mmCIF file of C-alpha atoms in Angstrom:
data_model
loop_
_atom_site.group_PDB
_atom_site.id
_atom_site.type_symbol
_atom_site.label_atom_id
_atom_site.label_comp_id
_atom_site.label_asym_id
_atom_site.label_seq_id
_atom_site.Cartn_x
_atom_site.Cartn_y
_atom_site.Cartn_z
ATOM 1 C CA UNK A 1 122.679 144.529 54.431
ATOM 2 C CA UNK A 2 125.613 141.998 55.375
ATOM 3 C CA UNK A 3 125.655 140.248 58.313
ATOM 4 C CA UNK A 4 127.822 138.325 60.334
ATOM 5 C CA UNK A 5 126.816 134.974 62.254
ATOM 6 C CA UNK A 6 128.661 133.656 65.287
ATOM 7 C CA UNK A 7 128.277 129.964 67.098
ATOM 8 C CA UNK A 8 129.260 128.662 69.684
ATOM 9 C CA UNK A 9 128.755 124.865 71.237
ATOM 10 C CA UNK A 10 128.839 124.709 75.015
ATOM 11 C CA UNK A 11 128.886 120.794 76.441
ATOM 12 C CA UNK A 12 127.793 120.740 80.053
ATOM 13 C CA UNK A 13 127.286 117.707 82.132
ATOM 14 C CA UNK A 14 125.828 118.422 85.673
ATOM 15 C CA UNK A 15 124.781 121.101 87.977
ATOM 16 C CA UNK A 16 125.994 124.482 88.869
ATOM 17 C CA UNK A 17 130.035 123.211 89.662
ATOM 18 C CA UNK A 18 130.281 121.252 86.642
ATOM 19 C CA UNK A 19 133.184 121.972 84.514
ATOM 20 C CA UNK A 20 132.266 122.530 80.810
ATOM 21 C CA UNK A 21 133.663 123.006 77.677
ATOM 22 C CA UNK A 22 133.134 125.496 75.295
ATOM 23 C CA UNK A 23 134.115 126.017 71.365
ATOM 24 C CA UNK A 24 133.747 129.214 69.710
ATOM 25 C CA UNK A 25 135.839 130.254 66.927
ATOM 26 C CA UNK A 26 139.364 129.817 68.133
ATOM 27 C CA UNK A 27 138.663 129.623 71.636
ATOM 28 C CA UNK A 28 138.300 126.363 72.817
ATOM 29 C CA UNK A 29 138.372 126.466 76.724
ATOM 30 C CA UNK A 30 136.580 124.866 79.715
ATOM 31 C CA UNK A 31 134.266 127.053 81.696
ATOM 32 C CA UNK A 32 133.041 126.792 85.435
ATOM 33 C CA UNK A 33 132.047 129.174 87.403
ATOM 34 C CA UNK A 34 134.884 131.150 89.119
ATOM 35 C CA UNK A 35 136.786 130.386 92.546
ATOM 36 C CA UNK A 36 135.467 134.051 93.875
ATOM 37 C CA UNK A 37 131.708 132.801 93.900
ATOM 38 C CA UNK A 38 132.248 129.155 95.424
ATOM 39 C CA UNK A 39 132.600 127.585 91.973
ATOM 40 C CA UNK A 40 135.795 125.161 90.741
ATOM 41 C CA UNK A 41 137.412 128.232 88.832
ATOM 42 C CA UNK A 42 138.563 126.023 85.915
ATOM 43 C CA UNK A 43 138.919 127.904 82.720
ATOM 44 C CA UNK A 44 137.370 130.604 82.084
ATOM 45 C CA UNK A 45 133.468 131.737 83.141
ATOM 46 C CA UNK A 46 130.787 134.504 82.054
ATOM 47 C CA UNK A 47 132.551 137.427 84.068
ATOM 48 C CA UNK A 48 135.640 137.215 82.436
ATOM 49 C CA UNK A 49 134.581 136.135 79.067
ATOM 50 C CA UNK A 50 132.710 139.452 79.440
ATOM 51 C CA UNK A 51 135.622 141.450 80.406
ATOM 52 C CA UNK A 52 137.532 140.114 77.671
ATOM 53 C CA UNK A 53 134.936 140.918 74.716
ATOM 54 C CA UNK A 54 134.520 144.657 76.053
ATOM 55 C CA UNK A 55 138.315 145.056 76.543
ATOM 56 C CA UNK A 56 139.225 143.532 72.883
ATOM 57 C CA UNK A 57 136.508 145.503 71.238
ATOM 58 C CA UNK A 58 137.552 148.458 72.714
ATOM 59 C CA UNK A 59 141.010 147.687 71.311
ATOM 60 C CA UNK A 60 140.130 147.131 68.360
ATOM 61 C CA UNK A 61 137.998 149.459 67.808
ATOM 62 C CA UNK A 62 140.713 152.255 68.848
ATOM 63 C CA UNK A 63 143.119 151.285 66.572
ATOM 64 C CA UNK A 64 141.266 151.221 63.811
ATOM 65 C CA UNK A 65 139.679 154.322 64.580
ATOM 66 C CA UNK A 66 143.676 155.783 65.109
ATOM 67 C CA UNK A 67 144.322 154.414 62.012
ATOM 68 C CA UNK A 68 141.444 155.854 59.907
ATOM 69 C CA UNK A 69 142.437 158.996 61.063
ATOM 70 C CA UNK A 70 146.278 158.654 60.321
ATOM 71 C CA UNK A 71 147.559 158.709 63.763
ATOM 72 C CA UNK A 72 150.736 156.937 64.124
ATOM 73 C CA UNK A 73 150.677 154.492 67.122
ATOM 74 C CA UNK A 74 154.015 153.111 68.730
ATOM 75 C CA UNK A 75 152.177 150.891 71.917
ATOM 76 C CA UNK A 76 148.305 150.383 72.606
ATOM 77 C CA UNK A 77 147.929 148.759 76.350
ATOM 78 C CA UNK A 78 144.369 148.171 77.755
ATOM 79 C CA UNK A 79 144.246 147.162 81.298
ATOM 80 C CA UNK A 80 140.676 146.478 82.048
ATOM 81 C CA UNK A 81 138.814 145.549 85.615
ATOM 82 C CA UNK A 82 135.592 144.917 86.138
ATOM 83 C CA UNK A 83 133.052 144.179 89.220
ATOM 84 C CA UNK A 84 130.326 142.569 90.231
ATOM 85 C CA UNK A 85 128.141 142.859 92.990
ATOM 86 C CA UNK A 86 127.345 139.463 94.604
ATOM 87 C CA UNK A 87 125.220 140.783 97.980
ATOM 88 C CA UNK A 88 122.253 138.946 98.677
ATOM 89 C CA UNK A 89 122.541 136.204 96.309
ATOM 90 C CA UNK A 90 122.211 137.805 93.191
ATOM 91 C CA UNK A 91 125.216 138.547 91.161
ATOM 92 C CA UNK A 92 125.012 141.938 89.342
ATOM 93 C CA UNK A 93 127.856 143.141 86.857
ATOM 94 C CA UNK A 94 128.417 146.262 87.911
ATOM 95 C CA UNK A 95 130.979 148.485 85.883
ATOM 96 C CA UNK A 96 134.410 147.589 83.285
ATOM 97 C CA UNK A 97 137.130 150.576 83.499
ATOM 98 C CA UNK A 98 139.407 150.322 80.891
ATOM 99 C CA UNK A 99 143.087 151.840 81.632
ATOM 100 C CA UNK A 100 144.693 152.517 78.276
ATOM 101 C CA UNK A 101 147.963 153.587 77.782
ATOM 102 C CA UNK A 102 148.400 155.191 74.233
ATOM 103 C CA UNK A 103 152.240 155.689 73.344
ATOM 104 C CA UNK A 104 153.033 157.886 70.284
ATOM 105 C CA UNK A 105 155.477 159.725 68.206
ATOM 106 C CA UNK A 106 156.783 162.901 69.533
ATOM 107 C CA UNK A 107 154.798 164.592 65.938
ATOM 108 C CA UNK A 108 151.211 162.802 67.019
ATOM 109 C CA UNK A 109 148.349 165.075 67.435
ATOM 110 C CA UNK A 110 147.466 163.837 71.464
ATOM 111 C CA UNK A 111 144.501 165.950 71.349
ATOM 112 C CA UNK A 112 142.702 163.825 68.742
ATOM 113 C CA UNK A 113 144.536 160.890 69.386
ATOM 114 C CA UNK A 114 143.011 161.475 73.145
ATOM 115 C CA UNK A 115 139.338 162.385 71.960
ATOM 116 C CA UNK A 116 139.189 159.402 69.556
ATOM 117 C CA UNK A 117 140.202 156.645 72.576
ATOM 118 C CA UNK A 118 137.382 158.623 74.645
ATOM 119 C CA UNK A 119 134.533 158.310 71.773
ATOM 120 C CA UNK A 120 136.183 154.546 71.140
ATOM 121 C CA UNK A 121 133.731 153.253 74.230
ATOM 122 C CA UNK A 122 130.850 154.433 72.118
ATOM 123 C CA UNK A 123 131.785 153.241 68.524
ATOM 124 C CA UNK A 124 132.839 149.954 70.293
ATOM 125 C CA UNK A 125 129.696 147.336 69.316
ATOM 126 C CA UNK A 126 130.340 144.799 72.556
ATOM 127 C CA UNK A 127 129.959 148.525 74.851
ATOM 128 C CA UNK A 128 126.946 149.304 72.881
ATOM 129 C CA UNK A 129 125.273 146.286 73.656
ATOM 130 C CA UNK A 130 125.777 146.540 77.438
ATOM 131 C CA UNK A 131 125.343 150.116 77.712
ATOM 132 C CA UNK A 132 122.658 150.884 80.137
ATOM 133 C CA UNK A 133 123.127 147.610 81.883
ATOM 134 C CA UNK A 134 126.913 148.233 83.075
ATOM 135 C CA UNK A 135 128.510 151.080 83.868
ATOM 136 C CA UNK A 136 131.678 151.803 81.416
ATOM 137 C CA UNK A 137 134.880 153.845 82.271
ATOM 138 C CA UNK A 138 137.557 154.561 80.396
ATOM 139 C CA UNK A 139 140.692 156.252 81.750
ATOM 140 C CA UNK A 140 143.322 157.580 79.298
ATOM 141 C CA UNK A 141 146.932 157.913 79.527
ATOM 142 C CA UNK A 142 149.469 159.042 76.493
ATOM 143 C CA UNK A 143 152.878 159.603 76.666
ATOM 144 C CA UNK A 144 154.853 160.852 73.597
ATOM 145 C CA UNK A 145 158.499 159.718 72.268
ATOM 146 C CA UNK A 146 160.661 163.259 72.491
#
């Protein structure tokens, strides 16, 4: 069985509104915990890093699912919010809806092309992983050249 091994090396110098830096891969970026919960909002933080990995996998994941089933595919747009319940001190990451916007040639089948960006969510690994924990929408718009 192959498998694939990630790093990532996170230098962090003080306490909770320290500004760190993190290098994974390509991303090298500082991190601090965001404006919107009385942090320095430098970089990026958890929430969005999050947001990101969910939205991108479910990209991904899409288009090569389109493209295993020979679906041409003009535009793929994911717009994709997310929130998180901060009440009584405890921060809880509550649900990511995806908006996609799926633009195709006027001879694409939209059925398919619809049910494969709805079963996308499930195939995705990132969704997988935080299924159960947060709640995932996905809400699907295609419009067809004529």
């Amino acid at each position: 069985m192959a498998k694939h091994t990630f790093n990532s090396q996170i230098t962090w110098t003080g306490g909770r509104n320290t500004v760190g830096e993190l290098h994974t891969g390509a991303l090298d970026e500082k991190i601090s915990v965001p404006l919107a919960m009385d942090g320095p909002g430098l970089g990026t933080n958890p929430d969005e890093m999050l947001l990101g990995a969910a939205s991108t996998c479910y990209t991904i994941t899409l288009a090569a699912m389109l493209e295993r089933n020979a679906i041409a595919l003009e535009a793929l747009q994911v717009n994709s919010e997310s929130s998180v319940d901060v009440s009584r001190g405890i921060f809880t990451y509550e649900k990511i809806t995806h908006h996609v916007l799926l633009k195709l040639p006027a001879d694409a089948d939209e059925i398919k092309a619809r049910k494969l960006a709805e079963r996308a969510e499930q195939a995705c690994m990132i969704s997988r992983a935080i299924q159960g924990n947060v709640q995932l929408e996905t809400l699907i718009t295609i419009e067809k050249n004529h």
